[in-house]
Amino acid sequence: MRYLCCIVLSLILSVHIFAEVQFSDVTTAAGINFQHVDGRTGGKYLIETLGSGALFFDYDIDGHLDLYIVNATHIPPPLDGKSARAEELPQNKLYRNNGNGTFTDVTRRAGVGNIGYGVGCAAADINNDGYPEIYVTNYGPNRLYYNNGDGTFTDMTQKAGIGDERWGTSCAFLDYDLDGDVDLYVVNYMKFDIAENRWWETRGRRTYCSPTDQITGSHFVSESDILYRNNGDGTFTDVTEKAGILQRALGLAVAVGDYDNDGYPDLHIANDMEADLFYRNNGDGTFVETADLTGTGYDGSGFPGSGMGNAFGDYDNDGYLDLVVSNASSLPVVLYRNESAAYFTDVSYVSGIGAVTLPYFKWAVEFFDYNNDGLLDLFVANGHLQENISFFSDATYAQADLLFRNTRQLDGTYHFTDVSTEVGLVQLPKRVGRGAAFGDYDNDGDIDIFLNNSNQPATLLRNEGGNSSHWLTIQLIGTQSNVSGLGARIVVKAGDLSLFREVRSGASYLSQSDLRVHLGLGENSQVDALEVHWQSGRKEQFTNLKSNQILRIKEGHGVVNGEEIR
C-alpha cells in the first residue's frame, strides 16, 4: 500500500510540474514579422491549399538557431522565381538569431529571398565544409542555395542539377548509401496546370476541388518522387529508378529513419488520399517498397488516409523507431508502434490520440519532449483546407493546435493525454496551421515551436518551464560520416532512463527541425553513459556527463566545445 501511495503521489506531483509548462507567443518580441501569402484570388486554385514550411538551422555556425521561412507568391507565380522588382513580391525570409531571444531579417544580404511559389525546405551540409545549404521546393523550379560561409548564399541549382520543375512538397537530406555525402529526397504531389484548374460549387459557393477531380475531371495524375545521389563534387545525379523508388502518388511528406536498426536510413512517404509508401533501404543503393509488409500503408482497419505529415520517433523507449502520420478531418492521427522491426501496429485509439484528433484537419506532426521527462510527446498543427467550411459544417477554418503528453502506465504501456489547454495552446488565437519546425532557439534547454500558418502571420511559441527538468543537447559533427551527422544514432543511459535518438532531416510537414539531438533527462542531473553510432561504423562512448548543457561531439575527436567545429 505504501508503494502504491508513493506512485500516486509521484503522478500527482508530475501532473503539477507538467502543468507549469506554457507555450507563449513571442513572435513580435522576437522580431519576426512574416506573413505567408498564397496568392488566393477567389479562383480556388488547388496550390493555395498546402501552405509552406520552415526550418531551424544554424547557417552561420555561431551556436544559435536561425530561421528560414518559405513563402508562396501571386498566381500565376514568376516563371523563373526571379524578378527585377523582387522586393515588392512575397518572398522567403531568413532570420538571423541575435543570441538574445531576438532575430534580424538578413534575407537581402544573404541572397535567399526566392519569390517562386514556395512549398517545402530542408538544410544540410552538402559539401562537408561545415556550413549548411538550403533546398527549397516549389510549384515550379526548385532551388538550392549554397552557403558561402560569410553570411551569404549563391543559387547553385543549375550546377547541382536539382532544379526539378514539378510540384514539389516536402524534402529531406540523408546519406542513404553511407558514402559520407548527404543525398536528397524530394516528394512530388501531382501534375497541375493553373489554366486547367477545377473547383466545386457547394451550396452556391465556390470551394476547392478534391485532387481526384483535378485535371481530367475524373481522377488525379500523381507524380513520382525523386532521389538525388550526391556525387561529392557539388553535383547530384537522379537515381530514382535505379534505386527502386518507382511508385507514383500524391506525396506530401517524407520521414527518414532507420526503423529496422540495420544502419541504413529508410523512408516513409505520407500520401494524400492514397495508401502511404514505406521504402526499406536494402543497403546496396536500392530500396524496396514494404508498406503492405510493415503495415504502414493503411490504418488498423485497412483504410488509406489522407496523409499530410509524418515523423519517426521512439515514443516507448524500446530502441525502435515508431511512426506517426497526420490526416485530414474525420480521420485520426495514426500512431504506428514498431514491433521490433517485424511490422508496425496501429495503436492510435488505445494510445489516446485517435478519438481526440478526429475532428481536426491535421498537417504538421512531430515527436518531441516538451517537458524533458525523457518521453517523446506529440504535437499536431491544425487548420482546415476550405476557408468557408463553416457554411457547410460545424468545422472552422482556423483551428487550435494540439499537444499530447506521453506517460508510462503501471502496466508498462504508454498513453497520450491532450494537454493543449494546460500548456496554453487553446488560449492562443486560432490559426490555419500548416508547416512546423521545432528547436531550442534560445538555448535554454527546452524545445520551442515555429508555425508557418497558411495565408496568415507566422507564430513563434516559446517553451516556458520545460527546462525545469534536466536535459542534454548534442550536436554531432561527422568527419568520415557526413558533417551534418545525419543518420547517426545516440543511445543514452541516465538513471532509469534508456533513450534512443537519431539525427534526421525529414519529418513534420514541409519543414525541418533542429538537427541537434535534444534529450529530456527528467530528474537525472547527469548522463551515466552515452554512445554515438556514426554512419561510418565508428562507435564512441562517453560517461558521467553533466546535464543541462549543449555538447558538440566531433567524430573521432570527442567533445569539442569551445574549439573549431568545422
Coordinates of C-alpha atoms in Angstrom, one line a residue:
M1 CA 0.0 0.0 0.0
R2 CA 2.8 2.4 0.8
Y3 CA 4.4 1.7 -2.6
L4 CA 1.1 2.4 -4.3
C5 CA 0.7 5.6 -2.4
C6 CA 4.1 6.7 -3.5
I7 CA 3.3 6.0 -7.1
V8 CA 0.0 8.0 -6.9
L9 CA 1.8 10.9 -5.1
S10 CA 4.5 10.9 -7.8
L11 CA 1.9 11.0 -10.5
I12 CA 0.2 14.0 -8.8
L13 CA 3.5 15.8 -8.5
S14 CA 4.3 15.1 -12.1
V15 CA 1.0 16.4 -13.3
H16 CA 1.6 19.6 -11.3
I17 CA 5.1 20.0 -12.8
F18 CA 3.8 19.4 -16.3
A19 CA 1.0 22.0 -15.8
E20 CA 3.7 24.6 -15.2
V21 CA 4.9 24.4 -18.8
Q22 CA 3.4 27.0 -21.0
F23 CA 3.9 28.0 -24.6
S24 CA 3.9 31.7 -25.1
D25 CA 3.5 33.6 -28.4
V26 CA 6.8 35.7 -28.6
T27 CA 6.7 36.3 -32.4
T28 CA 6.6 40.1 -32.2
A29 CA 9.0 40.3 -29.3
A30 CA 11.5 38.1 -31.2
G31 CA 11.4 40.5 -34.2
I32 CA 9.7 38.1 -36.6
N33 CA 7.4 39.8 -39.0
F34 CA 6.5 37.2 -41.5
Q35 CA 3.2 37.0 -43.5
H36 CA 2.5 33.9 -45.5
V37 CA 0.9 34.7 -48.9
D38 CA -0.7 32.0 -51.1
G39 CA -1.9 34.3 -53.9
R40 CA -5.6 33.5 -53.4
T41 CA -8.0 35.5 -55.6
G42 CA -11.2 33.5 -55.1
G43 CA -10.4 31.3 -58.0
K44 CA -9.8 28.3 -55.7
Y45 CA -6.6 27.1 -57.2
L46 CA -5.5 23.9 -55.6
I47 CA -2.0 25.1 -55.0
E48 CA -3.3 27.6 -52.4
T49 CA -4.3 24.8 -50.0
L50 CA -1.0 23.2 -49.0
G51 CA 0.7 26.2 -47.2
S52 CA 4.5 26.3 -46.8
G53 CA 7.2 25.1 -44.4
A54 CA 10.1 26.5 -42.4
L55 CA 13.4 25.3 -40.9
F56 CA 15.5 25.8 -37.8
F57 CA 19.2 25.7 -38.6
D58 CA 22.5 27.4 -37.7
Y59 CA 23.6 28.9 -41.0
D60 CA 26.5 31.0 -39.7
I61 CA 27.7 28.3 -37.2
D62 CA 27.6 30.7 -34.1
G63 CA 25.7 28.2 -31.9
H64 CA 22.3 29.8 -32.2
L65 CA 19.4 28.5 -34.3
D66 CA 18.4 30.7 -37.2
L67 CA 15.1 30.5 -39.0
Y68 CA 14.3 30.2 -42.7
I69 CA 10.7 30.6 -43.7
V70 CA 9.2 29.6 -47.1
N71 CA 6.6 31.8 -48.7
A72 CA 4.3 31.3 -51.7
T73 CA 3.5 34.2 -54.1
H74 CA 1.0 35.5 -56.5
I75 CA -0.8 33.4 -59.0
P76 CA 0.5 32.8 -61.6
P77 CA 3.9 32.8 -60.0
P78 CA 7.0 34.3 -61.7
L79 CA 8.2 31.7 -64.2
D80 CA 11.8 31.5 -63.1
G81 CA 11.4 32.6 -59.4
K82 CA 13.2 35.8 -60.2
S83 CA 12.1 39.4 -60.8
A84 CA 13.6 42.8 -61.2
R85 CA 11.2 44.0 -58.5
A86 CA 11.6 41.1 -56.2
E87 CA 11.4 43.3 -53.1
E88 CA 7.8 44.1 -53.9
L89 CA 6.7 40.4 -54.1
P90 CA 6.2 37.9 -51.3
Q91 CA 9.4 36.0 -50.7
N92 CA 11.1 33.5 -48.5
K93 CA 12.8 35.0 -45.4
L94 CA 16.0 34.3 -43.5
Y95 CA 16.1 35.5 -39.9
R96 CA 19.4 35.5 -38.1
N97 CA 19.4 34.7 -34.4
N98 CA 21.0 37.5 -32.4
G99 CA 21.6 35.3 -29.4
N100 CA 19.4 37.3 -27.1
G101 CA 16.0 36.0 -27.9
T102 CA 15.5 38.2 -31.0
F103 CA 16.0 37.7 -34.7
T104 CA 17.1 40.0 -37.6
D105 CA 15.9 39.7 -41.1
V106 CA 19.0 39.2 -43.2
T107 CA 17.3 37.9 -46.4
R108 CA 18.5 40.6 -48.7
R109 CA 22.2 40.3 -47.6
A110 CA 22.1 36.5 -47.6
G111 CA 20.5 36.3 -51.1
V112 CA 17.9 33.7 -50.3
G113 CA 14.7 35.6 -50.9
N114 CA 13.2 33.3 -53.5
I115 CA 10.0 34.6 -54.9
G116 CA 8.7 31.4 -56.5
Y117 CA 5.6 29.6 -55.3
G118 CA 7.4 28.1 -52.3
V119 CA 6.3 24.9 -50.5
G120 CA 8.9 22.9 -48.5
C121 CA 12.5 23.2 -47.4
A122 CA 15.4 21.4 -45.8
A123 CA 19.0 22.1 -44.9
A124 CA 22.3 20.2 -44.6
D125 CA 26.0 20.5 -45.5
I126 CA 26.2 19.0 -49.0
N127 CA 29.9 19.5 -49.4
N128 CA 31.1 18.8 -45.9
D129 CA 32.7 22.3 -45.4
G130 CA 30.9 22.9 -42.1
Y131 CA 28.2 25.3 -43.5
P132 CA 24.7 24.1 -44.3
E133 CA 23.0 24.7 -47.6
I134 CA 19.2 25.3 -48.1
Y135 CA 17.0 23.5 -50.5
V136 CA 13.5 24.8 -51.4
T137 CA 10.7 23.0 -53.2
N138 CA 8.2 25.0 -55.3
Y139 CA 5.3 24.7 -57.5
G140 CA 7.8 25.3 -60.3
P141 CA 11.6 25.1 -60.3
N142 CA 13.2 24.1 -57.0
R143 CA 16.1 26.0 -55.6
L144 CA 19.5 25.1 -54.0
Y145 CA 21.2 27.9 -52.1
Y146 CA 24.9 27.2 -51.5
N147 CA 26.3 28.6 -48.2
N148 CA 29.4 30.7 -48.9
G149 CA 30.4 30.7 -45.2
D150 CA 30.4 34.5 -45.0
G151 CA 26.7 35.1 -44.3
T152 CA 25.7 34.9 -48.0
F153 CA 24.4 32.2 -50.3
T154 CA 24.7 31.5 -54.0
D155 CA 22.0 29.9 -56.1
M156 CA 23.7 26.8 -57.4
T157 CA 20.6 25.0 -58.6
Q158 CA 21.6 24.7 -62.2
K159 CA 25.2 23.5 -61.4
A160 CA 23.9 20.9 -58.9
G161 CA 21.3 19.6 -61.3
I162 CA 18.5 19.5 -58.8
G163 CA 16.1 22.2 -60.1
D164 CA 13.1 19.9 -60.9
E165 CA 10.1 21.9 -62.1
R166 CA 7.3 19.7 -60.9
W167 CA 5.1 20.5 -57.9
G168 CA 7.4 19.6 -55.1
T169 CA 6.3 19.4 -51.5
S170 CA 8.4 18.0 -48.6
C171 CA 12.1 17.2 -49.0
A172 CA 14.9 15.7 -46.8
F173 CA 18.6 15.2 -46.8
L174 CA 20.0 11.8 -45.9
D175 CA 23.1 9.7 -46.6
Y176 CA 21.2 6.7 -48.0
D177 CA 24.4 4.9 -49.3
L178 CA 26.7 5.8 -46.3
D179 CA 29.4 7.3 -48.5
G180 CA 29.8 10.4 -46.3
D181 CA 27.9 12.8 -48.6
V182 CA 24.3 13.8 -48.0
D183 CA 21.8 12.9 -50.7
L184 CA 18.4 14.4 -51.3
Y185 CA 14.9 13.0 -51.4
V186 CA 12.1 15.2 -53.0
V187 CA 8.5 14.4 -52.6
N188 CA 6.2 15.5 -55.5
Y189 CA 2.4 15.9 -55.5
M190 CA 0.6 16.0 -58.8
K191 CA 0.5 17.3 -62.3
F192 CA -1.3 20.6 -62.2
D193 CA -1.9 23.4 -64.7
I194 CA -3.3 26.7 -63.4
A195 CA -5.1 27.3 -66.7
E196 CA -6.9 24.0 -66.2
N197 CA -7.8 24.4 -62.6
R198 CA -11.2 22.9 -61.5
W199 CA -13.3 23.8 -58.5
W200 CA -16.6 22.8 -56.9
E201 CA -19.8 24.6 -56.3
T202 CA -21.2 23.8 -52.9
R203 CA -24.5 25.3 -51.9
G204 CA -23.8 28.1 -54.3
R205 CA -20.3 28.8 -53.0
R206 CA -17.1 28.0 -54.8
T207 CA -14.8 25.6 -52.9
Y208 CA -11.5 23.8 -53.5
C209 CA -11.8 20.7 -55.6
S210 CA -10.5 17.4 -54.5
P211 CA -7.4 16.2 -56.3
T212 CA -9.5 13.3 -57.5
D213 CA -11.4 15.8 -59.7
Q214 CA -8.4 17.8 -60.9
I215 CA -7.1 17.9 -64.5
T216 CA -9.0 15.1 -66.1
G217 CA -12.2 15.7 -64.3
S218 CA -12.3 12.2 -63.0
H219 CA -9.0 11.2 -61.5
F220 CA -5.8 12.9 -60.4
V221 CA -2.5 12.4 -62.2
S222 CA 0.0 11.9 -59.4
E223 CA 3.8 12.4 -59.7
S224 CA 6.8 10.2 -58.8
D225 CA 9.3 11.4 -56.2
I226 CA 13.0 12.0 -56.8
L227 CA 16.1 10.6 -55.1
Y228 CA 19.3 12.5 -55.9
R229 CA 22.6 11.0 -55.2
N230 CA 25.4 13.4 -54.1
N231 CA 28.4 13.0 -56.5
G232 CA 30.7 14.6 -54.0
D233 CA 31.7 17.5 -56.3
G234 CA 28.7 19.8 -55.9
T235 CA 26.5 18.0 -58.3
F236 CA 23.8 15.4 -57.9
T237 CA 22.5 12.5 -60.1
D238 CA 18.9 11.4 -60.3
V239 CA 19.0 7.8 -59.2
T240 CA 15.2 7.4 -58.6
E241 CA 14.5 4.4 -60.8
K242 CA 17.9 2.8 -60.3
A243 CA 17.3 2.9 -56.5
G244 CA 13.8 1.4 -56.8
I245 CA 11.8 4.5 -56.0
L246 CA 9.1 3.5 -58.5
Q247 CA 5.7 4.3 -57.2
R248 CA 3.7 7.4 -58.1
A249 CA 1.5 9.0 -55.5
L250 CA 0.1 12.3 -54.2
G251 CA 3.1 12.8 -51.9
L252 CA 3.1 15.4 -49.2
A253 CA 5.6 14.4 -46.5
V254 CA 8.7 12.3 -46.0
A255 CA 10.0 10.9 -42.8
V256 CA 13.6 9.5 -42.6
G257 CA 14.6 6.9 -40.0
D258 CA 16.3 3.6 -39.6
Y259 CA 13.3 1.6 -38.5
D260 CA 15.0 -1.9 -38.5
N261 CA 18.3 -0.8 -36.9
D262 CA 20.4 -2.1 -39.7
G263 CA 22.4 1.1 -40.1
Y264 CA 20.7 2.3 -43.3
P265 CA 18.0 5.1 -43.4
D266 CA 14.6 4.1 -44.5
L267 CA 11.8 6.3 -45.9
H268 CA 8.1 6.7 -45.1
I269 CA 6.1 8.9 -47.6
A270 CA 2.7 10.3 -46.5
N271 CA 0.3 10.4 -49.4
D272 CA -2.9 12.3 -49.8
M273 CA -6.0 10.1 -50.4
E274 CA -3.8 7.1 -51.3
A275 CA -2.0 4.4 -49.4
D276 CA 1.3 5.6 -47.9
L277 CA 4.6 4.2 -49.0
F278 CA 7.4 2.7 -47.0
Y279 CA 10.8 2.3 -48.6
R280 CA 13.2 -0.1 -46.8
N281 CA 16.8 0.5 -47.6
N282 CA 18.4 -2.7 -48.9
G283 CA 21.9 -1.4 -48.1
D284 CA 23.1 -1.8 -51.6
G285 CA 21.9 1.5 -53.1
T286 CA 18.4 0.3 -53.6
F287 CA 15.1 0.4 -51.8
V288 CA 12.1 -1.9 -51.7
E289 CA 8.5 -0.7 -51.0
T290 CA 7.2 -2.5 -47.9
A291 CA 4.1 -0.7 -46.8
D292 CA 2.0 -3.8 -47.0
L293 CA 4.6 -5.9 -45.3
T294 CA 5.2 -3.4 -42.5
G295 CA 1.5 -2.4 -42.1
T296 CA 2.1 1.3 -42.7
G297 CA 0.2 1.8 -45.9
Y298 CA -3.2 1.8 -44.2
D299 CA -4.6 2.2 -40.8
G300 CA -5.5 -0.7 -38.5
S301 CA -8.9 -1.0 -40.2
G302 CA -7.3 -1.3 -43.6
F303 CA -8.2 2.1 -44.9
P304 CA -5.9 4.6 -46.6
G305 CA -5.8 8.0 -45.1
S306 CA -5.2 11.5 -46.4
G307 CA -1.6 11.6 -45.2
M308 CA -0.3 15.2 -44.6
G309 CA 2.6 15.0 -42.2
N310 CA 4.7 12.2 -40.7
A311 CA 7.6 11.6 -38.3
F312 CA 9.7 8.8 -36.8
G313 CA 10.4 8.7 -33.0
D314 CA 10.9 6.1 -30.3
Y315 CA 7.9 7.1 -28.0
D316 CA 8.1 4.0 -25.9
N317 CA 11.9 4.0 -25.4
D318 CA 12.3 0.4 -26.6
G319 CA 15.1 1.2 -29.1
Y320 CA 13.0 1.0 -32.2
L321 CA 11.6 4.0 -34.1
D322 CA 7.8 4.3 -34.1
L323 CA 5.9 6.3 -36.7
V324 CA 3.1 8.9 -36.7
V325 CA 1.1 10.1 -39.6
S326 CA -1.4 13.1 -39.6
N327 CA -4.6 13.0 -41.7
A328 CA -7.5 15.2 -42.9
S329 CA -10.6 15.7 -40.8
S330 CA -12.8 12.6 -39.9
L331 CA -9.6 10.6 -39.9
P332 CA -7.3 10.2 -36.8
V333 CA -3.6 10.9 -36.4
V334 CA -2.3 7.4 -36.8
L335 CA 0.3 6.1 -34.4
Y336 CA 2.2 3.0 -35.5
R337 CA 4.1 1.1 -32.8
N338 CA 7.3 -0.6 -34.2
E339 CA 7.1 -4.2 -33.2
S340 CA 10.9 -4.9 -33.1
A341 CA 11.2 -4.2 -36.8
A342 CA 9.0 -7.1 -37.8
Y343 CA 6.0 -4.8 -38.5
F344 CA 4.0 -1.9 -37.1
T345 CA 0.8 -1.9 -35.2
D346 CA -1.8 0.9 -35.3
V347 CA -2.3 2.0 -31.7
S348 CA -3.9 5.3 -32.4
Y349 CA -7.0 4.8 -30.3
V350 CA -5.6 2.7 -27.5
S351 CA -2.9 5.3 -27.1
G352 CA -5.4 8.1 -26.5
I353 CA -4.7 10.0 -29.8
G354 CA -7.2 8.7 -32.3
A355 CA -10.6 9.9 -30.9
V356 CA -9.2 13.4 -29.9
T357 CA -7.8 14.1 -33.3
L358 CA -10.8 13.1 -35.5
P359 CA -12.5 16.5 -35.8
Y360 CA -9.3 18.4 -36.8
F361 CA -7.8 18.9 -40.2
K362 CA -4.2 17.9 -39.4
W363 CA -0.9 18.9 -41.0
A364 CA 2.5 19.1 -39.3
V365 CA 3.0 16.4 -36.7
E366 CA 6.1 15.7 -34.6
F367 CA 7.5 13.8 -31.7
F368 CA 9.4 16.0 -29.1
D369 CA 9.9 16.0 -25.4
Y370 CA 8.3 19.3 -24.3
N371 CA 8.7 18.8 -20.6
N372 CA 12.1 17.0 -20.5
D373 CA 10.8 13.9 -18.7
G374 CA 12.5 11.5 -21.1
L375 CA 9.4 10.6 -23.1
L376 CA 8.6 11.9 -26.5
D377 CA 5.3 13.8 -26.6
L378 CA 3.3 14.7 -29.7
F379 CA 2.4 18.0 -31.4
V380 CA -0.2 18.4 -34.2
A381 CA -0.7 21.6 -36.2
N382 CA -4.3 22.0 -37.4
G383 CA -6.2 24.2 -39.9
H384 CA -8.9 23.4 -42.4
L385 CA -8.4 23.3 -46.2
Q386 CA -11.7 25.2 -47.1
E387 CA -11.7 28.7 -45.7
N388 CA -15.6 28.8 -46.0
I389 CA -16.0 25.4 -44.3
S390 CA -18.3 27.0 -41.6
F391 CA -21.0 27.4 -44.2
F392 CA -21.2 23.7 -44.7
S393 CA -20.4 22.1 -41.4
D394 CA -19.6 22.7 -37.7
A395 CA -15.9 22.8 -38.5
T396 CA -13.9 26.0 -38.6
Y397 CA -11.1 27.2 -40.9
A398 CA -8.7 28.3 -38.2
Q399 CA -8.2 25.6 -35.5
A400 CA -6.4 25.2 -32.3
D401 CA -3.2 23.1 -32.3
L402 CA -2.8 20.0 -30.1
L403 CA -0.2 18.8 -27.7
F404 CA -0.3 15.3 -26.2
R405 CA 1.7 14.4 -23.1
N406 CA 3.2 10.9 -23.2
T407 CA 3.2 9.0 -19.9
R408 CA 4.2 5.4 -19.0
Q409 CA 1.4 3.4 -17.4
L410 CA 1.7 1.0 -14.5
D411 CA 1.2 -1.9 -16.9
G412 CA 4.2 -0.8 -19.0
T413 CA 2.2 0.7 -21.9
Y414 CA 2.3 4.3 -22.9
H415 CA -0.6 6.7 -23.1
F416 CA -1.0 10.2 -24.6
T417 CA -3.1 12.8 -22.9
D418 CA -4.4 16.0 -24.5
V419 CA -2.7 18.8 -22.6
S420 CA -3.4 21.6 -25.1
T421 CA -5.3 23.6 -22.6
E422 CA -2.9 23.1 -19.8
V423 CA 0.1 24.4 -21.8
G424 CA -1.8 27.4 -23.2
L425 CA -2.3 26.4 -26.8
V426 CA -6.1 26.5 -26.7
Q427 CA -5.9 30.1 -25.3
L428 CA -3.9 31.4 -28.2
P429 CA -5.7 32.8 -31.3
K430 CA -6.7 30.0 -33.6
R431 CA -4.6 29.8 -36.8
V432 CA -4.7 27.9 -40.1
G433 CA -1.8 25.6 -39.3
R434 CA 0.5 24.0 -41.9
G435 CA 4.3 23.7 -41.5
A436 CA 6.0 23.5 -38.2
A437 CA 9.7 23.4 -37.1
F438 CA 11.0 22.5 -33.6
G439 CA 14.2 23.6 -31.9
D440 CA 15.6 25.3 -28.8
Y441 CA 16.1 28.7 -30.4
D442 CA 17.1 30.4 -27.1
N443 CA 19.4 27.6 -25.9
D444 CA 17.6 27.5 -22.5
G445 CA 17.1 23.7 -22.5
D446 CA 13.6 23.2 -23.8
I447 CA 12.1 22.9 -27.3
D448 CA 10.3 25.8 -28.9
I449 CA 7.9 25.7 -31.9
F450 CA 7.7 27.8 -35.0
L451 CA 4.5 27.7 -37.1
N452 CA 4.2 28.8 -40.7
N453 CA 0.4 29.4 -40.9
S454 CA -1.4 29.4 -44.2
N455 CA -2.0 32.9 -45.6
Q456 CA -1.5 34.4 -42.1
P457 CA 1.3 35.7 -39.9
A458 CA 3.7 33.1 -38.6
T459 CA 3.9 32.2 -34.9
L460 CA 6.9 31.6 -32.7
L461 CA 6.0 29.7 -29.5
R462 CA 8.5 29.9 -26.7
N463 CA 8.6 27.0 -24.2
E464 CA 8.3 28.4 -20.7
G465 CA 9.2 25.9 -18.0
G466 CA 10.1 22.8 -19.9
N467 CA 13.7 23.2 -18.6
S468 CA 12.6 22.7 -15.0
S469 CA 13.6 19.1 -15.7
H470 CA 17.2 18.2 -16.7
W471 CA 18.3 18.0 -20.3
L472 CA 21.2 17.5 -22.7
T473 CA 21.5 18.7 -26.3
I474 CA 24.0 17.2 -28.6
Q475 CA 25.4 18.5 -31.9
L476 CA 27.2 15.8 -33.9
I477 CA 29.9 16.7 -36.4
G478 CA 30.9 14.0 -38.8
T479 CA 34.4 13.5 -40.3
Q480 CA 34.3 10.1 -42.0
S481 CA 30.5 10.4 -41.8
N482 CA 28.7 13.4 -43.3
V483 CA 29.5 16.6 -41.4
S484 CA 25.8 17.2 -40.6
G485 CA 25.7 13.9 -38.6
L486 CA 22.6 12.8 -40.5
G487 CA 21.7 9.2 -39.7
A488 CA 23.9 9.0 -36.6
R489 CA 22.3 7.3 -33.6
I490 CA 22.6 8.3 -30.0
V491 CA 21.9 5.9 -27.1
V492 CA 21.8 7.4 -23.6
K493 CA 21.6 5.8 -20.1
A494 CA 20.6 8.2 -17.3
G495 CA 19.3 6.6 -14.1
D496 CA 16.3 4.5 -15.0
L497 CA 16.1 6.2 -18.5
S498 CA 17.2 4.5 -21.6
L499 CA 16.9 6.8 -24.6
F500 CA 17.5 6.3 -28.3
R501 CA 17.5 9.1 -30.9
E502 CA 18.6 9.7 -34.5
V503 CA 19.8 12.8 -36.3
R504 CA 17.3 13.2 -39.1
S505 CA 16.2 15.8 -41.6
G506 CA 12.8 14.7 -42.8
A507 CA 9.7 15.0 -40.5
S508 CA 6.8 17.2 -39.6
Y509 CA 5.3 18.7 -42.8
L510 CA 7.2 20.7 -45.5
S511 CA 9.7 21.6 -42.7
Q512 CA 12.9 20.7 -40.9
S513 CA 13.7 20.9 -37.2
D514 CA 17.0 21.5 -35.5
L515 CA 19.5 18.7 -36.3
R516 CA 20.8 18.9 -32.8
V517 CA 19.5 16.0 -30.7
H518 CA 17.7 17.2 -27.6
L519 CA 17.3 14.7 -24.7
G520 CA 15.0 15.2 -21.7
L521 CA 16.5 13.6 -18.6
G522 CA 13.8 14.1 -16.0
E523 CA 15.4 14.2 -12.5
N524 CA 18.7 12.9 -13.7
S525 CA 21.5 15.5 -13.2
Q526 CA 23.9 13.5 -15.2
V527 CA 24.2 11.0 -18.1
D528 CA 25.7 7.8 -16.9
A529 CA 26.6 6.6 -20.4
L530 CA 26.3 8.0 -23.9
E531 CA 27.1 6.1 -27.2
V532 CA 27.3 7.7 -30.6
H533 CA 26.9 5.3 -33.5
W534 CA 28.2 7.1 -36.6
Q535 CA 27.2 6.0 -40.1
S536 CA 30.8 5.3 -40.9
G537 CA 30.6 2.4 -38.4
R538 CA 32.6 4.1 -35.7
K539 CA 31.2 3.9 -32.2
E540 CA 32.2 6.4 -29.5
Q541 CA 31.4 6.2 -25.8
F542 CA 31.2 8.8 -23.1
T543 CA 30.4 8.5 -19.4
N544 CA 29.4 10.7 -16.5
L545 CA 28.3 13.8 -18.5
K546 CA 26.7 16.6 -16.6
S547 CA 23.2 17.5 -17.7
N548 CA 21.9 21.0 -18.7
Q549 CA 24.5 21.7 -21.4
I550 CA 25.0 21.7 -25.1
L551 CA 27.7 19.3 -26.3
R552 CA 29.4 19.3 -29.6
I553 CA 30.8 15.9 -30.4
K554 CA 33.1 15.5 -33.4
E555 CA 33.6 12.1 -34.9
G556 CA 37.0 10.7 -33.8
H557 CA 37.7 13.9 -31.7
G558 CA 35.3 13.6 -28.8
V559 CA 33.7 16.7 -27.2
V560 CA 34.9 19.8 -29.0
N561 CA 33.1 22.6 -27.1
G562 CA 34.8 25.9 -27.5
E563 CA 37.0 24.6 -30.3
E564 CA 36.9 24.8 -34.1
I565 CA 34.0 22.6 -35.1
R566 CA 34.4 22.5 -38.8

